[in-house]
Tab-separated table of C-alpha atoms in Angstrom:
chain	number	residue	atom	x	y	z
U	104	MET	CA	152.518	93.408	99.448
U	105	LYS	CA	149.132	92.887	101.086
U	106	ILE	CA	147.657	95.786	99.121
U	107	ALA	CA	149.090	94.477	95.875
U	108	GLN	CA	147.657	91.009	96.531
U	109	LEU	CA	144.259	92.456	97.234
U	110	GLN	CA	144.438	94.530	94.087
U	111	LEU	CA	145.466	91.508	92.025
U	112	ALA	CA	142.641	89.406	93.450
U	113	SER	CA	140.083	92.135	92.870
U	114	ASP	CA	141.022	92.557	89.211
U	115	HIS	CA	138.935	89.487	88.467
U	116	THR	CA	135.806	91.101	89.896
U	117	TRP	CA	135.807	94.493	88.159
U	118	HIS	CA	133.554	93.265	85.361
U	119	GLN	CA	131.070	92.160	88.041
U	120	VAL	CA	131.233	95.437	89.933
U	121	PHE	CA	131.070	97.837	87.003
U	122	THR	CA	128.318	96.618	84.697
U	123	THR	CA	127.163	98.466	81.603
U	124	LEU	CA	126.021	102.016	82.272
U	125	ASP	CA	122.559	103.084	81.150
U	126	ARG	CA	123.240	106.176	79.072
U	127	GLU	CA	119.558	107.156	79.152
U	128	GLY	CA	119.021	106.402	82.828
U	129	GLN	CA	120.174	108.092	86.025
U	130	ALA	CA	123.180	110.406	86.073
U	131	LEU	CA	126.354	108.427	85.339
U	132	ASN	CA	128.099	109.361	88.588
U	133	ILE	CA	125.047	108.116	90.514
U	134	GLN	CA	125.128	104.794	88.647
U	135	ILE	CA	128.837	104.406	89.433
U	136	ARG	CA	128.263	105.177	93.114
U	137	ARG	CA	125.442	102.633	93.314
U	138	MET	CA	127.618	99.935	91.732
U	139	ILE	CA	130.409	100.531	94.254
U	140	VAL	CA	128.062	100.672	97.260
U	141	GLN	CA	126.358	97.435	96.231
U	142	ALA	CA	129.689	95.692	95.719
U	143	VAL	CA	130.877	96.847	99.157
U	144	GLU	CA	127.649	95.861	100.913
U	145	THR	CA	127.581	92.394	99.319
U	146	GLY	CA	131.268	91.736	100.014
U	147	LEU	CA	132.256	91.695	96.366
U	148	LEU	CA	134.691	94.507	97.237
U	149	PRO	CA	136.246	93.630	100.610
U	150	VAL	CA	137.668	96.081	103.118
U	151	ASN	CA	141.012	97.661	102.137
U	152	VAL	CA	140.790	96.669	98.499
U	153	ARG	CA	142.098	99.407	96.222
U	154	LEU	CA	139.842	100.748	93.481
U	155	PRO	CA	141.072	101.687	90.019
U	156	SER	CA	142.383	105.195	89.596
U	157	SER	CA	139.885	107.741	88.318
U	158	ARG	CA	141.666	107.777	84.961
U	159	GLU	CA	141.645	103.960	84.653
U	160	LEU	CA	137.988	103.607	85.626
U	161	ALA	CA	136.965	106.439	83.303
U	162	LEU	CA	138.627	104.587	80.403
U	163	ARG	CA	137.054	101.296	81.455
U	164	LEU	CA	133.537	102.774	81.574
U	165	GLY	CA	133.880	105.207	78.694
U	166	VAL	CA	133.034	108.273	80.774
U	167	GLY	CA	134.788	111.520	81.663
U	168	ARG	CA	137.376	111.426	84.413
U	169	ASN	CA	135.515	114.167	86.286
U	170	THR	CA	132.461	111.875	86.488
U	171	VAL	CA	134.489	109.184	88.269
U	172	THR	CA	136.277	111.724	90.472
U	173	ALA	CA	132.919	113.153	91.603
U	174	ALA	CA	131.594	109.669	92.381
U	175	TYR	CA	134.695	108.744	94.391
U	176	GLN	CA	134.655	112.013	96.332
U	177	GLN	CA	130.999	111.609	97.280
U	178	LEU	CA	131.634	108.086	98.570
U	179	ILE	CA	134.678	109.301	100.488
U	180	ASP	CA	132.565	112.031	102.096
U	181	GLU	CA	129.944	109.406	103.046
U	182	GLY	CA	132.516	107.058	104.573
U	183	VAL	CA	132.222	104.233	102.040
U	184	LEU	CA	135.689	104.824	100.579
U	185	ALA	CA	138.895	106.278	101.979
U	186	SER	CA	141.655	108.206	100.214
U	187	ARG	CA	145.217	107.361	101.230
U	188	GLU	CA	147.896	109.812	100.218
U	189	ARG	CA	150.088	108.529	97.362
U	190	ALA	CA	148.394	105.108	97.647
U	191	GLY	CA	144.939	105.493	96.076
U	192	ILE	CA	141.265	105.002	96.899
U	193	PHE	CA	140.341	102.080	99.165
U	194	VAL	CA	137.224	100.455	100.577
U	195	ARG	CA	136.890	101.759	104.102
U	196	ALA	CA	136.426	99.439	107.069
U	197	VAL	CA	132.922	99.793	108.489
U	198	ALA	CA	131.674	97.845	111.482
U	199	LYS	CA	128.870	95.490	110.564
U	200	PRO	CA	126.638	93.410	112.811
U	201	SER	CA	127.474	89.732	112.751
U	202	VAL	CA	124.998	87.537	110.961
U	203	ALA	CA	124.431	84.095	112.380
U	204	ALA	CA	124.418	81.278	109.869
U	205	THR	CA	120.926	80.033	109.173
U	206	LYS	CA	120.129	76.418	108.622
U	207	ALA	CA	117.918	75.318	105.792
U	208	ARG	CA	114.372	74.859	107.019
U	209	PRO	CA	112.006	72.229	105.719
U	210	SER	CA	109.334	73.653	103.465
U	211	SER	CA	105.920	74.070	105.090
U	212	ASP	CA	102.530	73.319	103.631
U	213	TRP	CA	101.235	76.882	103.575
U	214	SER	CA	98.163	76.076	101.503
U	215	ALA	CA	96.300	74.668	104.491
U	216	ARG	CA	96.695	77.980	106.324
U	217	TYR	CA	95.366	80.353	103.657
U	218	ALA	CA	91.965	81.883	104.283
U	219	ILE	CA	91.708	82.882	100.610
U	220	ARG	CA	93.560	81.814	97.458
U	221	PRO	CA	93.814	84.877	95.181
U	222	SER	CA	96.468	83.169	93.046
U	223	ARG	CA	93.835	80.738	91.765
U	224	LEU	CA	91.766	83.511	90.219
U	225	PRO	CA	92.295	84.482	86.564
U	226	GLN	CA	94.823	87.314	86.422
U	227	ILE	CA	95.763	89.933	83.858
U	228	SER	CA	99.258	89.044	82.673
U	229	LYS	CA	101.671	91.441	80.972
U	230	PRO	CA	105.411	90.907	80.455
U	231	ARG	CA	107.452	92.716	83.093
U	232	ASP	CA	109.909	93.694	80.352
U	233	TRP	CA	107.237	95.058	78.017
U	234	ARG	CA	109.310	98.182	77.284
U	235	THR	CA	111.854	96.014	75.457
U	236	TYR	CA	109.287	94.930	72.866
U	237	PRO	CA	109.300	96.968	69.631
U	238	TYR	CA	105.502	97.174	69.422
U	239	PRO	CA	103.840	97.274	72.879
U	240	PHE	CA	100.149	97.775	72.085
U	241	LEU	CA	99.182	97.647	75.751
U	242	SER	CA	96.427	99.588	77.432
U	243	GLY	CA	97.037	101.844	80.400
U	244	GLN	CA	100.819	101.764	80.261
U	245	TYR	CA	103.263	104.630	80.175
U	246	ASP	CA	104.857	106.318	77.163
U	247	PRO	CA	107.886	108.372	78.286
U	248	GLY	CA	107.411	110.556	75.211
U	249	LEU	CA	104.102	111.844	76.583
U	250	PHE	CA	105.261	112.459	80.134
U	251	PRO	CA	105.823	116.168	80.947
U	252	THR	CA	109.308	115.596	82.326
U	253	ASN	CA	110.524	119.185	82.674
U	254	ASN	CA	107.298	120.433	84.231
U	255	TRP	CA	107.236	117.517	86.668
U	256	ARG	CA	110.832	118.229	87.644
U	257	GLU	CA	109.903	121.817	88.383
U	258	ALA	CA	107.106	120.641	90.661
U	259	VAL	CA	109.432	118.215	92.463
U	260	ARG	CA	112.097	120.908	92.921
U	261	ALA	CA	109.498	123.271	94.308
U	262	THR	CA	108.527	120.691	96.928
U	263	SER	CA	112.126	119.859	97.873
U	264	SER	CA	112.965	122.966	99.890
U	265	VAL	CA	113.624	122.551	103.597
U	266	GLN	CA	110.277	124.125	104.454
U	267	GLU	CA	108.336	121.912	102.024
U	268	ILE	CA	110.110	118.751	103.191
U	269	GLN	CA	109.139	119.558	106.768
U	270	VAL	CA	105.527	119.635	105.610
U	271	TRP	CA	105.355	116.383	103.646
U	272	ALA	CA	107.870	114.358	105.671
U	273	ALA	CA	105.650	114.371	108.757
U	274	ASP	CA	103.258	111.534	109.579
U	275	MET	CA	99.835	112.641	108.348
U	276	ILE	CA	98.248	109.780	110.376
U	277	ASP	CA	95.049	109.374	108.324
U	278	ASP	CA	94.942	112.761	106.623
U	279	ASP	CA	95.789	113.863	103.070
U	280	ASP	CA	97.776	116.759	101.688
U	281	PRO	CA	95.315	119.669	101.875
U	282	ASP	CA	96.853	121.343	98.823
U	283	LEU	CA	96.179	118.300	96.613
U	284	ILE	CA	92.626	118.009	97.909
U	285	GLU	CA	92.138	121.684	97.046
U	286	GLN	CA	93.599	121.273	93.548
U	287	LEU	CA	91.314	118.292	92.954
U	288	ARG	CA	88.300	120.334	94.014
U	289	ILE	CA	89.252	123.431	91.994
U	290	GLN	CA	90.932	122.160	88.829
U	291	VAL	CA	90.321	118.423	88.338
U	292	LEU	CA	86.833	117.422	89.488
U	293	PRO	CA	84.964	120.403	87.955
U	294	ARG	CA	86.110	119.165	84.523
U	295	ARG	CA	83.773	116.218	85.139
U	296	GLY	CA	81.003	118.411	86.513
U	297	ILE	CA	81.739	117.356	90.102
U	298	PHE	CA	81.848	119.902	92.924
U	299	ALA	CA	82.872	118.424	96.256
U	300	GLN	CA	83.617	119.663	99.753
U	301	PRO	CA	87.030	118.882	101.340
U	302	GLY	CA	85.514	116.208	103.591
U	303	GLU	CA	84.047	114.405	100.588
U	304	VAL	CA	87.393	113.455	99.012
U	305	ILE	CA	89.986	110.881	100.084
U	306	LEU	CA	93.237	109.982	98.328
U	307	THR	CA	94.273	106.404	97.562
U	308	LEU	CA	97.119	104.436	96.006
U	309	GLY	CA	95.553	104.592	92.575
U	310	SER	CA	92.026	103.560	91.683
U	311	GLN	CA	92.921	99.938	92.487
U	312	GLN	CA	93.105	100.645	96.199
U	313	ALA	CA	89.990	102.789	95.977
U	314	LEU	CA	87.999	99.905	94.499
U	315	SER	CA	89.452	97.463	97.006
U	316	MET	CA	88.490	99.648	99.976
U	317	LEU	CA	84.961	100.140	98.648
U	318	VAL	CA	84.536	96.383	98.268
U	319	GLN	CA	85.736	95.874	101.846
U	320	LEU	CA	83.450	98.592	103.163
U	321	PHE	CA	80.231	97.616	101.405
U	322	VAL	CA	80.422	93.960	100.395
U	323	GLY	CA	79.601	91.095	102.758
U	324	ARG	CA	79.430	87.379	102.066
U	325	ASP	CA	75.806	87.615	100.886
U	326	THR	CA	75.818	91.066	99.274
U	327	PRO	CA	74.571	90.987	95.659
U	328	VAL	CA	77.111	93.031	93.682
U	329	GLY	CA	76.583	94.066	90.067
U	330	LEU	CA	79.527	93.762	87.688
U	331	GLU	CA	79.841	94.603	84.021
U	332	ASP	CA	80.430	91.543	81.863
U	333	PRO	CA	82.845	91.885	80.155
U	334	GLY	CA	84.516	94.024	82.768
U	335	TYR	CA	87.657	94.771	84.751
U	336	PRO	CA	89.184	91.409	85.850
U	337	ASP	CA	90.828	92.668	89.040
U	338	LEU	CA	87.556	94.124	90.294
U	339	ARG	CA	85.760	90.871	89.471
U	340	ASN	CA	88.363	89.007	91.550
U	341	MET	CA	87.991	91.436	94.462
U	342	VAL	CA	84.228	90.916	94.483
U	343	ARG	CA	84.498	87.132	94.153
U	344	LEU	CA	86.747	87.023	97.208
U	345	ALA	CA	84.246	89.113	99.179
U	346	THR	CA	80.805	87.759	98.254
U	347	ARG	CA	79.104	84.585	97.113
U	348	ARG	CA	76.626	86.611	95.069
U	349	PRO	CA	78.257	88.429	92.146
U	350	VAL	CA	75.696	89.507	89.579
U	351	PHE	CA	76.978	89.781	86.015
U	352	LEU	CA	74.979	92.517	84.368
U	353	PRO	CA	73.984	92.602	80.696
U	354	ALA	CA	74.939	95.528	78.491
U	355	ASP	CA	74.429	96.783	74.965
U	356	ARG	CA	76.417	99.242	72.863
U	357	ASP	CA	75.351	102.076	75.191
U	358	GLY	CA	76.620	100.307	78.293
U	359	LEU	CA	75.100	98.692	81.364
U	360	LEU	CA	71.343	98.045	81.236
U	361	PRO	CA	69.437	99.078	84.396
U	362	GLY	CA	66.946	96.168	84.236
U	363	ASP	CA	65.665	93.565	86.698
U	364	GLU	CA	69.097	92.083	87.451
U	365	PHE	CA	70.461	95.539	88.227
U	366	ALA	CA	67.491	96.241	90.521
U	367	ARG	CA	68.281	93.268	92.780
U	368	CYS	CA	71.848	94.480	93.456
U	369	GLU	CA	72.834	96.429	96.545
U	370	LEU	CA	75.950	97.768	94.842
U	371	ALA	CA	77.006	98.001	91.191
U	372	PHE	CA	80.300	99.007	89.596
U	373	VAL	CA	80.241	100.766	86.239
U	374	THR	CA	82.745	102.253	83.770
U	375	ALA	CA	80.491	104.772	82.062
U	376	GLY	CA	83.269	106.950	80.624
U	377	HIS	CA	84.971	104.212	78.612
U	378	GLN	CA	83.563	100.782	79.289
U	379	CYS	CA	86.286	98.334	80.212
U	380	PRO	CA	87.271	96.711	77.885
U	381	THR	CA	84.967	97.583	74.970
U	382	THR	CA	85.736	101.354	75.250
U	383	GLY	CA	82.067	102.250	74.705
U	384	VAL	CA	80.939	105.666	75.951
U	385	MET	CA	77.629	105.641	77.818
U	386	PRO	CA	75.400	108.380	76.328
U	387	LEU	CA	73.691	110.957	78.508
U	388	GLU	CA	70.253	109.350	78.190
U	389	ARG	CA	71.515	106.013	79.525
U	390	ARG	CA	73.420	107.739	82.327
U	391	LEU	CA	70.301	109.550	83.448
U	392	ALA	CA	68.311	106.307	83.317
U	393	LEU	CA	70.975	104.469	85.321
U	394	VAL	CA	71.139	107.123	88.048
U	395	GLU	CA	67.327	107.221	88.242
U	396	ALA	CA	67.121	103.412	88.487
U	397	ALA	CA	69.761	103.397	91.220
U	398	ALA	CA	67.743	105.875	93.285
U	399	ARG	CA	64.470	104.033	92.648
U	400	ASN	CA	65.851	100.610	93.606
U	401	ASP	CA	68.210	101.762	96.369
U	402	VAL	CA	71.295	100.593	94.490
U	403	LEU	CA	74.653	102.176	95.260
U	404	LEU	CA	76.681	102.968	92.124
U	405	VAL	CA	80.471	103.074	92.026
U	406	GLU	CA	81.619	105.023	88.968
U	407	ASP	CA	85.131	103.970	87.976
U	408	ASP	CA	86.234	106.876	85.765
U	409	TYR	CA	89.725	105.460	85.340
U	410	ASP	CA	90.900	107.552	82.361
U	411	ALA	CA	88.923	110.767	82.708
U	412	ASP	CA	90.290	114.084	81.418
U	413	LEU	CA	92.609	112.721	78.722
U	414	SER	CA	90.094	112.994	75.887
U	415	VAL	CA	89.871	116.004	73.591
U	416	GLU	CA	86.883	114.525	71.749
U	417	ALA	CA	83.161	115.073	72.196
U	418	ASP	CA	82.817	112.411	74.908
U	419	SER	CA	84.519	114.768	77.351
U	420	ASP	CA	81.406	116.954	77.271
U	421	ILE	CA	79.181	114.186	78.702
U	422	PRO	CA	78.859	114.730	82.475
U	423	ALA	CA	79.985	112.037	84.892
U	424	LEU	CA	77.360	109.942	86.658
U	425	LYS	CA	78.388	111.593	89.919
U	426	SER	CA	77.475	115.031	88.550
U	427	LEU	CA	73.949	113.770	87.711
U	428	ASP	CA	73.361	112.276	91.162
U	429	THR	CA	70.943	114.150	93.403
U	430	ALA	CA	70.186	111.256	95.780
U	431	GLU	CA	73.734	110.464	96.967
U	432	ARG	CA	73.729	107.127	95.151
U	433	VAL	CA	76.995	107.533	93.203
U	434	ILE	CA	80.521	107.124	94.565
U	435	TYR	CA	83.168	108.408	92.167
U	436	VAL	CA	86.610	106.824	91.708
U	437	GLY	CA	89.349	108.601	89.745
U	438	SER	CA	93.069	108.227	89.174
U	439	PHE	CA	96.131	109.938	87.717
U	440	SER	CA	97.652	106.629	86.588
U	441	LYS	CA	96.313	106.720	83.037
U	442	VAL	CA	96.558	110.496	82.702
U	443	LEU	CA	100.141	110.953	83.960
U	444	ALA	CA	101.922	107.701	84.835
U	445	PRO	CA	100.950	104.413	86.546
U	446	GLY	CA	103.982	104.619	88.839
U	447	LEU	CA	102.647	107.788	90.468
U	448	ARG	CA	99.977	105.707	92.241
U	449	VAL	CA	97.640	108.527	93.202
U	450	GLY	CA	93.895	107.974	92.989
U	451	TYR	CA	90.906	109.328	94.843
U	452	VAL	CA	87.335	108.706	95.932
U	453	VAL	CA	84.562	111.284	95.988
U	454	ALA	CA	81.674	110.255	98.231
U	455	PRO	CA	79.371	111.604	100.949
U	456	LYS	CA	81.302	112.586	104.067
U	457	PRO	CA	80.094	109.639	106.218
U	458	VAL	CA	81.466	107.245	103.587
U	459	VAL	CA	84.781	109.100	103.352
U	460	ASP	CA	85.081	109.073	107.142
U	461	GLU	CA	84.774	105.282	107.178
U	462	LEU	CA	87.184	104.918	104.257
U	463	ARG	CA	89.716	107.086	106.066
U	464	VAL	CA	89.727	104.772	109.089
U	465	LEU	CA	89.869	101.711	106.831
U	466	ARG	CA	92.802	103.157	104.902
U	467	ARG	CA	94.630	103.922	108.137
U	468	LEU	CA	94.469	100.250	109.059
U	469	MET	CA	96.194	99.453	105.749
U	470	LEU	CA	98.828	102.133	105.151
U	471	ARG	CA	97.782	105.334	106.966
U	472	HIS	CA	98.026	107.486	103.807
U	473	PRO	CA	99.643	107.501	100.352
U	474	PRO	CA	103.184	108.965	100.220
U	475	THR	CA	102.856	112.677	100.871
U	476	ASN	CA	105.857	113.649	98.765
U	477	ASN	CA	103.980	112.391	95.702
U	478	GLN	CA	100.840	114.164	96.871
U	479	ARG	CA	102.680	117.457	97.350
U	480	SER	CA	104.500	117.259	94.014
U	481	LEU	CA	101.268	116.479	92.182
U	482	ALA	CA	99.470	119.355	93.896
U	483	THR	CA	102.217	121.741	92.801
U	484	PHE	CA	102.189	120.313	89.270
U	485	ILE	CA	98.452	120.983	89.004
U	486	GLY	CA	98.625	124.345	90.758
U	487	LEU	CA	101.272	125.658	88.335
U	488	GLY	CA	98.977	124.959	85.387
U	489	HIS	CA	101.073	122.048	84.105
U	490	TYR	CA	98.230	119.548	84.412
U	491	ARG	CA	95.942	121.493	82.106
U	492	LEU	CA	98.724	121.893	79.537
U	493	HIS	CA	99.615	118.203	79.739
U	494	LEU	CA	96.013	117.147	79.121
U	495	ALA	CA	95.852	119.222	75.949
U	496	ARG	CA	99.152	117.908	74.583
U	497	ALA	CA	98.616	114.275	75.536
U	498	GLY	CA	95.008	114.342	74.370
U	499	ALA	CA	96.054	115.605	70.970
U	500	ALA	CA	98.702	112.872	70.694
U	501	ILE	CA	96.190	110.193	71.686
U	502	LEU	CA	93.736	111.409	69.057
U	503	GLU	CA	96.460	111.396	66.396
U	504	ARG	CA	97.361	107.806	67.258
U	505	ALA	CA	93.721	106.726	67.338
U	506	SER	CA	93.064	108.249	63.910
U	507	LEU	CA	96.112	106.508	62.461
U	508	ILE	CA	95.100	103.097	63.816
U	509	ALA	CA	91.477	103.583	62.732
U	510	ARG	CA	92.722	104.186	59.177
U	511	LEU	CA	95.035	101.163	59.219
U	512	LEU	CA	92.783	98.527	60.792
U	513	PRO	CA	90.351	98.027	57.867
U	514	GLU	CA	93.325	97.598	55.536
U	515	THR	CA	95.425	95.307	57.738
U	516	MET	CA	92.701	93.276	59.507
U	517	PRO	CA	89.781	93.093	57.062
U	518	SER	CA	88.456	89.890	58.662
U	519	CYS	CA	87.851	91.605	62.016
U	520	ARG	CA	85.410	94.086	63.497
U	521	PHE	CA	86.699	96.873	65.705
U	522	GLU	CA	85.347	99.630	67.886
U	523	ARG	CA	86.679	102.529	69.907
U	524	GLY	CA	84.627	104.937	71.966
U	525	GLU	CA	85.554	108.586	71.571
U	526	GLY	CA	88.496	109.503	73.768
U	527	ALA	CA	89.506	105.898	74.522
U	528	THR	CA	93.150	104.843	74.436
U	529	SER	CA	92.491	101.380	73.003
U	530	PHE	CA	90.560	99.511	70.318
U	531	TRP	CA	88.384	96.469	71.017
U	532	ILE	CA	88.749	93.927	68.210
U	533	GLU	CA	86.513	90.955	67.380
U	534	GLY	CA	87.747	88.137	65.162
U	535	PRO	CA	85.578	85.755	63.128
U	536	PRO	CA	83.918	82.664	64.702
U	537	GLY	CA	86.551	80.180	65.813
U	538	PHE	CA	89.272	82.840	66.081
U	539	ASP	CA	91.619	82.131	69.000
U	540	ALA	CA	92.792	85.528	70.246
U	541	ARG	CA	95.028	84.063	72.941
U	542	ALA	CA	96.933	81.914	70.454
U	543	MET	CA	97.203	84.929	68.154
U	544	ALA	CA	98.526	87.111	71.000
U	545	GLU	CA	101.219	84.546	71.818
U	546	HIS	CA	102.182	84.330	68.138
U	547	ALA	CA	102.400	88.134	67.986
U	548	ARG	CA	104.491	88.275	71.168
U	549	LYS	CA	107.131	86.065	69.594
U	550	GLN	CA	107.373	88.655	66.819
U	551	GLY	CA	107.843	91.557	69.239
U	552	ILE	CA	104.179	92.668	69.319
U	553	LEU	CA	102.169	92.850	72.542
U	554	VAL	CA	98.361	92.833	72.544
U	555	GLU	CA	95.867	91.695	75.171
U	556	ALA	CA	93.641	88.661	74.673
U	557	GLY	CA	90.035	89.481	75.552
U	558	ASP	CA	88.927	86.285	77.322
U	559	ILE	CA	90.266	87.536	80.677
U	560	PHE	CA	87.606	90.264	80.746
U	561	PHE	CA	84.652	87.816	80.674
U	562	SER	CA	83.173	85.874	83.590
U	563	ASP	CA	82.983	82.982	81.115
U	564	PRO	CA	86.282	83.109	79.193
U	565	THR	CA	84.883	81.104	76.275
U	566	ARG	CA	82.634	84.047	75.422
U	567	GLY	CA	85.682	86.248	74.903
U	568	ALA	CA	87.890	83.811	73.030
U	569	ARG	CA	87.790	85.747	69.752
U	570	PHE	CA	88.279	89.251	71.208
U	571	PHE	CA	91.474	91.181	71.831
U	572	ARG	CA	92.470	94.717	72.794
U	573	ILE	CA	94.973	97.050	71.147
U	574	GLY	CA	96.174	99.862	73.394
U	575	PHE	CA	98.213	102.786	72.108
U	576	SER	CA	99.085	104.895	75.142
U	577	SER	CA	102.411	103.092	75.543
U	578	ILE	CA	103.754	103.078	71.989
U	579	ALA	CA	105.323	106.029	70.187
U	580	THR	CA	103.360	107.358	67.217
U	581	HIS	CA	106.163	106.700	64.724
U	582	ARG	CA	106.150	102.970	65.586
U	583	ILE	CA	102.425	102.437	65.180
U	584	GLU	CA	102.085	101.911	61.429
U	585	ALA	CA	104.846	99.293	61.175
U	586	GLY	CA	103.483	97.529	64.257
U	587	ILE	CA	99.894	97.440	63.007
U	588	VAL	CA	100.969	96.161	59.588
U	589	LYS	CA	103.012	93.401	61.195
U	590	LEU	CA	100.230	92.586	63.653
U	591	GLY	CA	97.727	92.514	60.807
U	592	SER	CA	99.597	89.708	59.058
U	593	VAL	CA	99.538	87.648	62.270
U	594	VAL	CA	95.857	88.338	62.900
U	595	GLU	CA	94.817	87.499	59.332
U	596	GLU	CA	96.790	84.257	59.449
U	597	HIS	CA	94.802	83.190	62.511
U	598	CYS	CA	91.573	84.372	60.908
U	599	ARG	CA	92.266	82.092	57.921
U	600	ARG	CA	92.886	79.196	60.276
U	601	ALA	CA	89.571	79.854	62.031
U	602	LEU	CA	87.651	80.047	58.764
U	603	ALA	CA	89.323	76.916	57.395
U	604	PHE	CA	88.498	74.982	60.560
U	605	ALA	CA	84.887	76.182	60.509
U	606	ASP	CA	84.372	75.329	56.844
U	607	PRO	CA	86.756	72.498	55.872
U	608	VAL	CA	86.949	71.678	52.192
C-alpha cells in the first residue's frame, strides 16, 4: 500500500522529471540518467518511490526500450536506483548530511566595499541564447558546421587512455603541457614567422587572460598605455581599471600611426592582423615602421593576433610584428578561440623568457594553469595533422561566405559604406550621417537578426553611433543570403529615417 501511494503521488511529477529530450544533444541514455539524478538530488523523486517500467518510460519519451534499460542499469550500478525482484525499480536510500535551515539575512550595502566597479564600464553585450536566432551575424562565435567534430573526438579518445589520464590529471603547479608547447613551436607559430624557445611561451585561458595578465604585469596607476581607437572594448576596460593615463592612438586605413602620441607611451596594444573592429590589415611597410618606432622610443608593443591562421587570402603572407622584432619590443598574444571554438579557452603568450617567468608566477596566483586535459587534447589534435586540415577547410568556407556577403551588400544596403580586410571574419559597416546603428540593431534583433552596434568600440561612443559590424563565422552559409536581404531592409529603413531627419522637407 505504501509503495502504491508513493507511485500515485509521484505520477504528478513525471512531467517535471522527464523533460523534452534534445535529439541533437548528448546521448539519450545520458540525458535520461541526468534527469533522474537531478530529480533524486533535489528531492523531486523521494526515497523508495517506484519509477516507470522501462517499457512505459520508453513510450513516454519516444525512445527505444533498450535506451531506458541501459540508463536504469547504469544508475543501479552507481547506487542511485535499486531493483527489487518482481516489484520494479526504486529510488535507493542514500544517507545525506543534514542541512540546517538558514534564516533570511538583511541585504548589505556592498558598493561601499568595492575597490573597483567593473560593472559601470561599457560592456559588449550579446544574447546568451544567440544560437536560437535565425540570422546570428556575430563576430568571433562558433559555427558547429565548421568544427572538426570527428577529428577532435579522435584526439580526445587518444588522450583518454589510463596512461594519458595519469599525465594530464596531475597538478602541473605552474607548468604547461610540454607537448602543446612543442606543437605551438613546430606547427602553429612558424606560420606567423615566429620561432620561439620553450621558455618563451606560456599558455592562458584564451587571449582574454593573456591580455589581462600583461596589463597587470606592466601597467601601474601612472603608466601611459596606448590603445587603438576604435578598439577592443574589454581591453580598454582592463586598462582603464589599471591606469589613469590611457592614450587613445590615431589610425588611418593602414592601422595605428606611430606618431608623437605613440612615442609617449610605455606600452601599446595593437591588432595588426585584423584591426578590431574595422578589420583593416596593416601592410608590411607600416608594420616595419611601427616596430622601428617602438625600438626608437622604448615602447613595448603587445600584438593581439586574435584570429591568426584562419585566412587563406594574401594577408596571411604578411609576417607578424613579432617576427619583425629584433629588439625584443614585441609581445605576441594568440588564441585558438576564433580558429577552433571559443569554449576551448586556450590562448598563449610569446615573449622573452624573463617576461614569461613573471607571467608564470602571476598566473599561478590566479589559477595555476589552464585545464591540462584541454591542453593535451589540443596538442594531439595538432600533432595528428588535424589542425592544418581544419585551417584549410574553415578558411575556404570563410572566404566563400565573405565573397557572398561582399556581393550582396551593395545591392541590399546601398546607403552604406563597408569594408573588410583580407582574411577577416566580419564586415565593418558605416551608415549615413545621423544613422543610429544601435536602434537599427535592436530593430533587427526583433526580426531574428543579430548584428553588433559599433559605438561600443570607441572611447567616445558618439563617434561610433553610425557604425555596426556583421560577423559571419557563426552563421551557416546557406542562411546568409536570406539574412542579409532581410537585414538590408531594416538598415535601409533606418538610413531613410536618418536622411529625412537631416534634411526635412
